[in-house]
Amino acid sequence: RGSSVKSQTASLEMGLVECLPLLHQMGRSLGGIVLAVLAAPAFGDVVCKPTPCFAGNCSAEVASVTFKANSFTVMAWQSDSKYAQLGTVSGHSMVRDEFGIFLHGPLFRPAMKKSQDYVPPLYIAGSLTDKIWRLDDITLNKGTVSAEMKLLGYAAAPSTMFPIQPAYAGGPERLLIAEGNPFEWNPDPKGGASWWQGGVDLMDEHNCTTIFPRTMMERTIGQVVNTVECHSSGFCFFSVWKFYDDSMPLPSPDCLYWCRVSNINDPTSCVESEVMKDSLGNDICHVNGIGAVHGFKIGKDVTSSSFDMFLLYTGKGTFDAGDSSIYKLRVTTGVNDNHGQVTTESSMAWGTDLWQKSTTSGHNVGVDHAWIDASGNYVWVGTFRKKSDGVHMLEYDTGKLVHSIFGISDIVPKKYTYTSGITGIGSWGKPGSVIAIATCMEFGQQFLGGTSAVVLVDISNATASGLSSSFLV
């Protein structure tokens, strides 16, 4: 277990939540680690832990980094269901070997932005390397973007994060972390290992507290969690999505869960959790030919306990054909007789231009994650399959596709680099507006010099590079 070779080999089997065709890997290494697994403890807190930098005591955990300038193509979606090229937007990318080939979970923190910053601090997660970083002091000077990259902690194949307020005045912001490793073997970068599929941990400057799964039996095995988000009504939501579920169904299906937390500002436990149900009363779980909820995004509030929710379904761990769909839900939460209730009041197909029409027959877009812009009028959706690798702006109310930004796949020359997470600040054509994208490479590229990147796309100046003023929306 102390061998660096064994540690690197085991690391290749982590963090495969959303980025690869997994099937041929299932039997490759499990037999070789059975004896070690029998001796390994369960639960995420063996691997999940903060570094001193989480509390601001940074030393060896800090690296100064710079970005490379890029340009990306903008395509407008036409009424005849075809794209027309409109021009380009500028951007910057940073490729780092220490990211591994799977980078996820970009999350801007606007409240932490300083006046001299180009964009706010940005969280990112290395799913294959079990690391969580934050990019601070991101500045733009004479066309060069630079930042301080800080290693904040370790987690078992982290995918996405949700911010939680400090536990005390002046303390560091905490994180709910979605973790998911279908191969279960999680070597600790500091020594030791755990045998755990994943879950949701609350990380503070001292330790990690597992809040999902709830029961001891479920927690011993874990769940492969992809996305975590919470609502102010006191409920959090988790998507369990193993990527290969519809190709090799396992006893525990991929489902969308709700969790009533102990305190929305201090969610140290799930008081109760259940699989979420659709408007017909059916469990929101994997369905053959549809897949399961991969990413999701909580939308606008209707009341303090009623809100929109966008579910991004993806099926099959493939990079061309496959399944994709998006549904917009109206969800209501409440507590009755001390029992939490989450009700899907309505559901409608949304964004069909993107997932039904924007690729030709036999191909699929592969919907990934979403971000709602500051105006609340548009939803940006990332897609990862080869015929539609990019980010796409759609109308919030109607789901109409407005335009798409392509070129992410060319970040690393001669390597397919695809979208695996999205966040942003501002909105299209407004000063200071930027999208941040995490990327991945196909599994196997780690043996061929593969890596991943974080990408910043400037969407603030739509007329600067060939886009007409009429294109501003």
mmCIF file with all atom_site columns, C-alpha atoms in Angstrom, residues 309-438:
data_model
loop_
_atom_site.group_PDB
_atom_site.id
_atom_site.type_symbol
_atom_site.label_atom_id
_atom_site.label_alt_id
_atom_site.label_comp_id
_atom_site.label_asym_id
_atom_site.label_entity_id
_atom_site.label_seq_id
_atom_site.pdbx_PDB_ins_code
_atom_site.Cartn_x
_atom_site.Cartn_y
_atom_site.Cartn_z
_atom_site.occupancy
_atom_site.B_iso_or_equiv
_atom_site.pdbx_formal_charge
_atom_site.auth_seq_id
_atom_site.auth_comp_id
_atom_site.auth_asym_id
_atom_site.auth_atom_id
_atom_site.pdbx_PDB_model_num
ATOM 1   C CA . MET A 1 309 ? -35.258 22.614 -11.099 1.00 0.00 ? 309 MET A CA 1
ATOM 2   C CA . PHE A 1 310 ? -33.502 21.548 -14.300 1.00 0.00 ? 310 PHE A CA 1
ATOM 3   C CA . LEU A 1 311 ? -32.615 17.853 -14.590 1.00 0.00 ? 311 LEU A CA 1
ATOM 4   C CA . LEU A 1 312 ? -29.932 16.814 -17.102 1.00 0.00 ? 312 LEU A CA 1
ATOM 5   C CA . TYR A 1 313 ? -30.294 13.134 -18.001 1.00 0.00 ? 313 TYR A CA 1
ATOM 6   C CA . THR A 1 314 ? -27.408 11.258 -19.585 1.00 0.00 ? 314 THR A CA 1
ATOM 7   C CA . GLY A 1 315 ? -27.120 7.593  -20.487 1.00 0.00 ? 315 GLY A CA 1
ATOM 8   C CA . LYS A 1 316 ? -24.210 5.451  -21.646 1.00 0.00 ? 316 LYS A CA 1
ATOM 9   C CA . GLY A 1 317 ? -20.530 6.108  -21.061 1.00 0.00 ? 317 GLY A CA 1
ATOM 10  C CA . THR A 1 318 ? -19.840 6.906  -24.698 1.00 0.00 ? 318 THR A CA 1
ATOM 11  C CA . PHE A 1 319 ? -18.564 9.905  -26.633 1.00 0.00 ? 319 PHE A CA 1
ATOM 12  C CA . ASP A 1 320 ? -20.701 9.892  -29.771 1.00 0.00 ? 320 ASP A CA 1
ATOM 13  C CA . ALA A 1 321 ? -23.987 8.006  -29.609 1.00 0.00 ? 321 ALA A CA 1
ATOM 14  C CA . GLY A 1 322 ? -25.883 7.798  -26.324 1.00 0.00 ? 322 GLY A CA 1
ATOM 15  C CA . ASP A 1 323 ? -28.826 9.320  -24.496 1.00 0.00 ? 323 ASP A CA 1
ATOM 16  C CA . SER A 1 324 ? -29.482 12.900 -23.391 1.00 0.00 ? 324 SER A CA 1
ATOM 17  C CA . SER A 1 325 ? -32.480 14.935 -22.302 1.00 0.00 ? 325 SER A CA 1
ATOM 18  C CA . ILE A 1 326 ? -33.338 17.897 -20.077 1.00 0.00 ? 326 ILE A CA 1
ATOM 19  C CA . TYR A 1 327 ? -36.501 18.425 -18.038 1.00 0.00 ? 327 TYR A CA 1
ATOM 20  C CA . LYS A 1 328 ? -37.692 21.491 -16.181 1.00 0.00 ? 328 LYS A CA 1
ATOM 21  C CA . LEU A 1 329 ? -39.530 20.727 -12.950 1.00 0.00 ? 329 LEU A CA 1
ATOM 22  C CA . ARG A 1 330 ? -41.587 22.771 -10.502 1.00 0.00 ? 330 ARG A CA 1
ATOM 23  C CA . VAL A 1 331 ? -40.715 21.467 -7.048  1.00 0.00 ? 331 VAL A CA 1
ATOM 24  C CA . THR A 1 332 ? -42.283 22.157 -3.640  1.00 0.00 ? 332 THR A CA 1
ATOM 25  C CA . THR A 1 333 ? -40.711 21.301 -0.283  1.00 0.00 ? 333 THR A CA 1
ATOM 26  C CA . GLY A 1 334 ? -42.173 21.207 3.201   1.00 0.00 ? 334 GLY A CA 1
ATOM 27  C CA . VAL A 1 335 ? -42.311 19.481 6.573   1.00 0.00 ? 335 VAL A CA 1
ATOM 28  C CA . ASN A 1 336 ? -45.494 17.769 7.801   1.00 0.00 ? 336 ASN A CA 1
ATOM 29  C CA . ASP A 1 337 ? -45.641 16.003 11.184  1.00 0.00 ? 337 ASP A CA 1
ATOM 30  C CA . ASN A 1 338 ? -41.861 16.313 11.352  1.00 0.00 ? 338 ASN A CA 1
ATOM 31  C CA . HIS A 1 339 ? -41.502 14.456 8.064   1.00 0.00 ? 339 HIS A CA 1
ATOM 32  C CA . GLY A 1 340 ? -39.969 16.138 5.040   1.00 0.00 ? 340 GLY A CA 1
ATOM 33  C CA . GLN A 1 341 ? -41.886 16.268 1.791   1.00 0.00 ? 341 GLN A CA 1
ATOM 34  C CA . VAL A 1 342 ? -40.545 17.037 -1.679  1.00 0.00 ? 342 VAL A CA 1
ATOM 35  C CA . THR A 1 343 ? -43.187 17.119 -4.392  1.00 0.00 ? 343 THR A CA 1
ATOM 36  C CA . THR A 1 344 ? -42.718 17.489 -8.140  1.00 0.00 ? 344 THR A CA 1
ATOM 37  C CA . GLU A 1 345 ? -45.730 19.559 -9.130  1.00 0.00 ? 345 GLU A CA 1
ATOM 38  C CA . SER A 1 346 ? -45.002 19.533 -12.852 1.00 0.00 ? 346 SER A CA 1
ATOM 39  C CA . SER A 1 347 ? -42.408 18.436 -15.398 1.00 0.00 ? 347 SER A CA 1
ATOM 40  C CA . MET A 1 348 ? -41.796 19.398 -19.010 1.00 0.00 ? 348 MET A CA 1
ATOM 41  C CA . ALA A 1 349 ? -39.203 18.610 -21.654 1.00 0.00 ? 349 ALA A CA 1
ATOM 42  C CA . TRP A 1 350 ? -36.896 21.601 -21.969 1.00 0.00 ? 350 TRP A CA 1
ATOM 43  C CA . GLY A 1 351 ? -34.087 22.611 -24.338 1.00 0.00 ? 351 GLY A CA 1
ATOM 44  C CA . THR A 1 352 ? -35.135 20.188 -27.074 1.00 0.00 ? 352 THR A CA 1
ATOM 45  C CA . ASP A 1 353 ? -33.365 22.258 -29.749 1.00 0.00 ? 353 ASP A CA 1
ATOM 46  C CA . LEU A 1 354 ? -30.107 21.258 -28.093 1.00 0.00 ? 354 LEU A CA 1
ATOM 47  C CA . TRP A 1 355 ? -30.614 17.573 -27.321 1.00 0.00 ? 355 TRP A CA 1
ATOM 48  C CA . GLN A 1 356 ? -32.995 16.591 -30.127 1.00 0.00 ? 356 GLN A CA 1
ATOM 49  C CA . LYS A 1 357 ? -31.987 18.745 -33.093 1.00 0.00 ? 357 LYS A CA 1
ATOM 50  C CA . SER A 1 358 ? -28.446 20.147 -32.839 1.00 0.00 ? 358 SER A CA 1
ATOM 51  C CA . THR A 1 359 ? -26.694 16.908 -33.882 1.00 0.00 ? 359 THR A CA 1
ATOM 52  C CA . THR A 1 360 ? -27.453 14.637 -36.800 1.00 0.00 ? 360 THR A CA 1
ATOM 53  C CA . SER A 1 361 ? -29.140 11.254 -36.501 1.00 0.00 ? 361 SER A CA 1
ATOM 54  C CA . GLY A 1 362 ? -27.066 8.617  -34.746 1.00 0.00 ? 362 GLY A CA 1
ATOM 55  C CA . HIS A 1 363 ? -25.127 11.155 -32.692 1.00 0.00 ? 363 HIS A CA 1
ATOM 56  C CA . ASN A 1 364 ? -25.834 12.706 -29.304 1.00 0.00 ? 364 ASN A CA 1
ATOM 57  C CA . VAL A 1 365 ? -24.802 15.849 -27.432 1.00 0.00 ? 365 VAL A CA 1
ATOM 58  C CA . GLY A 1 366 ? -24.198 14.357 -23.954 1.00 0.00 ? 366 GLY A CA 1
ATOM 59  C CA . VAL A 1 367 ? -25.631 16.949 -21.537 1.00 0.00 ? 367 VAL A CA 1
ATOM 60  C CA . ASP A 1 368 ? -23.429 17.529 -18.520 1.00 0.00 ? 368 ASP A CA 1
ATOM 61  C CA . HIS A 1 369 ? -23.948 20.443 -16.087 1.00 0.00 ? 369 HIS A CA 1
ATOM 62  C CA . ALA A 1 370 ? -25.678 23.827 -16.157 1.00 0.00 ? 370 ALA A CA 1
ATOM 63  C CA . TRP A 1 371 ? -25.326 27.396 -14.904 1.00 0.00 ? 371 TRP A CA 1
ATOM 64  C CA . ILE A 1 372 ? -27.999 30.138 -14.739 1.00 0.00 ? 372 ILE A CA 1
ATOM 65  C CA . ASP A 1 373 ? -26.688 33.597 -15.627 1.00 0.00 ? 373 ASP A CA 1
ATOM 66  C CA . ALA A 1 374 ? -27.030 36.681 -13.444 1.00 0.00 ? 374 ALA A CA 1
ATOM 67  C CA . SER A 1 375 ? -29.993 38.010 -15.416 1.00 0.00 ? 375 SER A CA 1
ATOM 68  C CA . GLY A 1 376 ? -31.966 34.851 -14.733 1.00 0.00 ? 376 GLY A CA 1
ATOM 69  C CA . ASN A 1 377 ? -33.079 34.864 -18.352 1.00 0.00 ? 377 ASN A CA 1
ATOM 70  C CA . TYR A 1 378 ? -30.641 32.271 -19.717 1.00 0.00 ? 378 TYR A CA 1
ATOM 71  C CA . VAL A 1 379 ? -29.315 28.853 -18.782 1.00 0.00 ? 379 VAL A CA 1
ATOM 72  C CA . TRP A 1 380 ? -25.919 27.717 -20.012 1.00 0.00 ? 380 TRP A CA 1
ATOM 73  C CA . VAL A 1 381 ? -25.566 23.954 -20.557 1.00 0.00 ? 381 VAL A CA 1
ATOM 74  C CA . GLY A 1 382 ? -22.327 22.074 -21.126 1.00 0.00 ? 382 GLY A CA 1
ATOM 75  C CA . THR A 1 383 ? -22.151 19.042 -23.427 1.00 0.00 ? 383 THR A CA 1
ATOM 76  C CA . PHE A 1 384 ? -19.324 16.523 -23.737 1.00 0.00 ? 384 PHE A CA 1
ATOM 77  C CA . ARG A 1 385 ? -19.841 14.269 -26.757 1.00 0.00 ? 385 ARG A CA 1
ATOM 78  C CA . LYS A 1 386 ? -17.695 14.754 -29.846 1.00 0.00 ? 386 LYS A CA 1
ATOM 79  C CA . LYS A 1 387 ? -20.353 16.179 -32.165 1.00 0.00 ? 387 LYS A CA 1
ATOM 80  C CA . SER A 1 388 ? -21.312 18.882 -29.659 1.00 0.00 ? 388 SER A CA 1
ATOM 81  C CA . ASP A 1 389 ? -18.464 19.567 -27.266 1.00 0.00 ? 389 ASP A CA 1
ATOM 82  C CA . GLY A 1 390 ? -19.063 23.051 -25.916 1.00 0.00 ? 390 GLY A CA 1
ATOM 83  C CA . VAL A 1 391 ? -21.383 25.296 -23.916 1.00 0.00 ? 391 VAL A CA 1
ATOM 84  C CA . HIS A 1 392 ? -24.802 26.487 -25.009 1.00 0.00 ? 392 HIS A CA 1
ATOM 85  C CA . MET A 1 393 ? -27.039 29.413 -24.033 1.00 0.00 ? 393 MET A CA 1
ATOM 86  C CA . LEU A 1 394 ? -30.779 28.668 -23.837 1.00 0.00 ? 394 LEU A CA 1
ATOM 87  C CA . GLU A 1 395 ? -33.771 30.784 -22.822 1.00 0.00 ? 395 GLU A CA 1
ATOM 88  C CA . TYR A 1 396 ? -34.791 30.042 -19.236 1.00 0.00 ? 396 TYR A CA 1
ATOM 89  C CA . ASP A 1 397 ? -38.544 30.187 -19.830 1.00 0.00 ? 397 ASP A CA 1
ATOM 90  C CA . THR A 1 398 ? -38.820 28.455 -23.209 1.00 0.00 ? 398 THR A CA 1
ATOM 91  C CA . GLY A 1 399 ? -35.693 26.305 -23.501 1.00 0.00 ? 399 GLY A CA 1
ATOM 92  C CA . LYS A 1 400 ? -35.009 27.804 -26.933 1.00 0.00 ? 400 LYS A CA 1
ATOM 93  C CA . LEU A 1 401 ? -31.373 27.407 -28.021 1.00 0.00 ? 401 LEU A CA 1
ATOM 94  C CA . VAL A 1 402 ? -29.845 30.832 -28.717 1.00 0.00 ? 402 VAL A CA 1
ATOM 95  C CA . HIS A 1 403 ? -26.214 30.107 -29.478 1.00 0.00 ? 403 HIS A CA 1
ATOM 96  C CA . SER A 1 404 ? -23.291 27.784 -28.733 1.00 0.00 ? 404 SER A CA 1
ATOM 97  C CA . ILE A 1 405 ? -19.577 28.244 -28.077 1.00 0.00 ? 405 ILE A CA 1
ATOM 98  C CA . PHE A 1 406 ? -17.293 25.566 -29.513 1.00 0.00 ? 406 PHE A CA 1
ATOM 99  C CA . GLY A 1 407 ? -13.573 24.921 -29.467 1.00 0.00 ? 407 GLY A CA 1
ATOM 100 C CA . ILE A 1 408 ? -13.134 23.394 -26.020 1.00 0.00 ? 408 ILE A CA 1
ATOM 101 C CA . SER A 1 409 ? -12.061 20.113 -27.603 1.00 0.00 ? 409 SER A CA 1
ATOM 102 C CA . ASP A 1 410 ? -9.000  21.823 -29.147 1.00 0.00 ? 410 ASP A CA 1
ATOM 103 C CA . ILE A 1 411 ? -7.493  23.198 -25.935 1.00 0.00 ? 411 ILE A CA 1
ATOM 104 C CA . VAL A 1 412 ? -4.751  20.555 -25.981 1.00 0.00 ? 412 VAL A CA 1
ATOM 105 C CA . PRO A 1 413 ? -3.402  19.929 -29.522 1.00 0.00 ? 413 PRO A CA 1
ATOM 106 C CA . LYS A 1 414 ? -4.175  16.465 -30.918 1.00 0.00 ? 414 LYS A CA 1
ATOM 107 C CA . LYS A 1 415 ? -6.114  15.511 -27.774 1.00 0.00 ? 415 LYS A CA 1
ATOM 108 C CA . TYR A 1 416 ? -9.890  15.437 -27.307 1.00 0.00 ? 416 TYR A CA 1
ATOM 109 C CA . THR A 1 417 ? -10.613 17.726 -24.343 1.00 0.00 ? 417 THR A CA 1
ATOM 110 C CA . TYR A 1 418 ? -14.274 17.859 -23.414 1.00 0.00 ? 418 TYR A CA 1
ATOM 111 C CA . THR A 1 419 ? -16.539 19.928 -21.182 1.00 0.00 ? 419 THR A CA 1
ATOM 112 C CA . SER A 1 420 ? -17.119 18.488 -17.702 1.00 0.00 ? 420 SER A CA 1
ATOM 113 C CA . GLY A 1 421 ? -18.403 21.409 -15.632 1.00 0.00 ? 421 GLY A CA 1
ATOM 114 C CA . ILE A 1 422 ? -19.546 25.016 -15.951 1.00 0.00 ? 422 ILE A CA 1
ATOM 115 C CA . THR A 1 423 ? -20.006 28.092 -13.781 1.00 0.00 ? 423 THR A CA 1
ATOM 116 C CA . GLY A 1 424 ? -20.030 31.794 -14.525 1.00 0.00 ? 424 GLY A CA 1
ATOM 117 C CA . ILE A 1 425 ? -20.482 35.396 -13.472 1.00 0.00 ? 425 ILE A CA 1
ATOM 118 C CA . GLY A 1 426 ? -22.601 38.043 -15.185 1.00 0.00 ? 426 GLY A CA 1
ATOM 119 C CA . SER A 1 427 ? -24.476 37.496 -18.427 1.00 0.00 ? 427 SER A CA 1
ATOM 120 C CA . TRP A 1 428 ? -23.928 37.682 -22.169 1.00 0.00 ? 428 TRP A CA 1
ATOM 121 C CA . GLY A 1 429 ? -22.687 41.075 -23.381 1.00 0.00 ? 429 GLY A CA 1
ATOM 122 C CA . LYS A 1 430 ? -22.398 42.601 -19.899 1.00 0.00 ? 430 LYS A CA 1
ATOM 123 C CA . PRO A 1 431 ? -19.067 43.960 -18.588 1.00 0.00 ? 431 PRO A CA 1
ATOM 124 C CA . GLY A 1 432 ? -17.055 41.574 -16.441 1.00 0.00 ? 432 GLY A CA 1
ATOM 125 C CA . SER A 1 433 ? -18.958 38.461 -17.558 1.00 0.00 ? 433 SER A CA 1
ATOM 126 C CA . VAL A 1 434 ? -16.949 35.244 -17.770 1.00 0.00 ? 434 VAL A CA 1
ATOM 127 C CA . ILE A 1 435 ? -17.738 31.537 -17.965 1.00 0.00 ? 435 ILE A CA 1
ATOM 128 C CA . ALA A 1 436 ? -15.432 29.000 -16.306 1.00 0.00 ? 436 ALA A CA 1
ATOM 129 C CA . ILE A 1 437 ? -15.312 25.482 -17.737 1.00 0.00 ? 437 ILE A CA 1
ATOM 130 C CA . ALA A 1 438 ? -13.631 22.348 -16.413 1.00 0.00 ? 438 ALA A CA 1
#
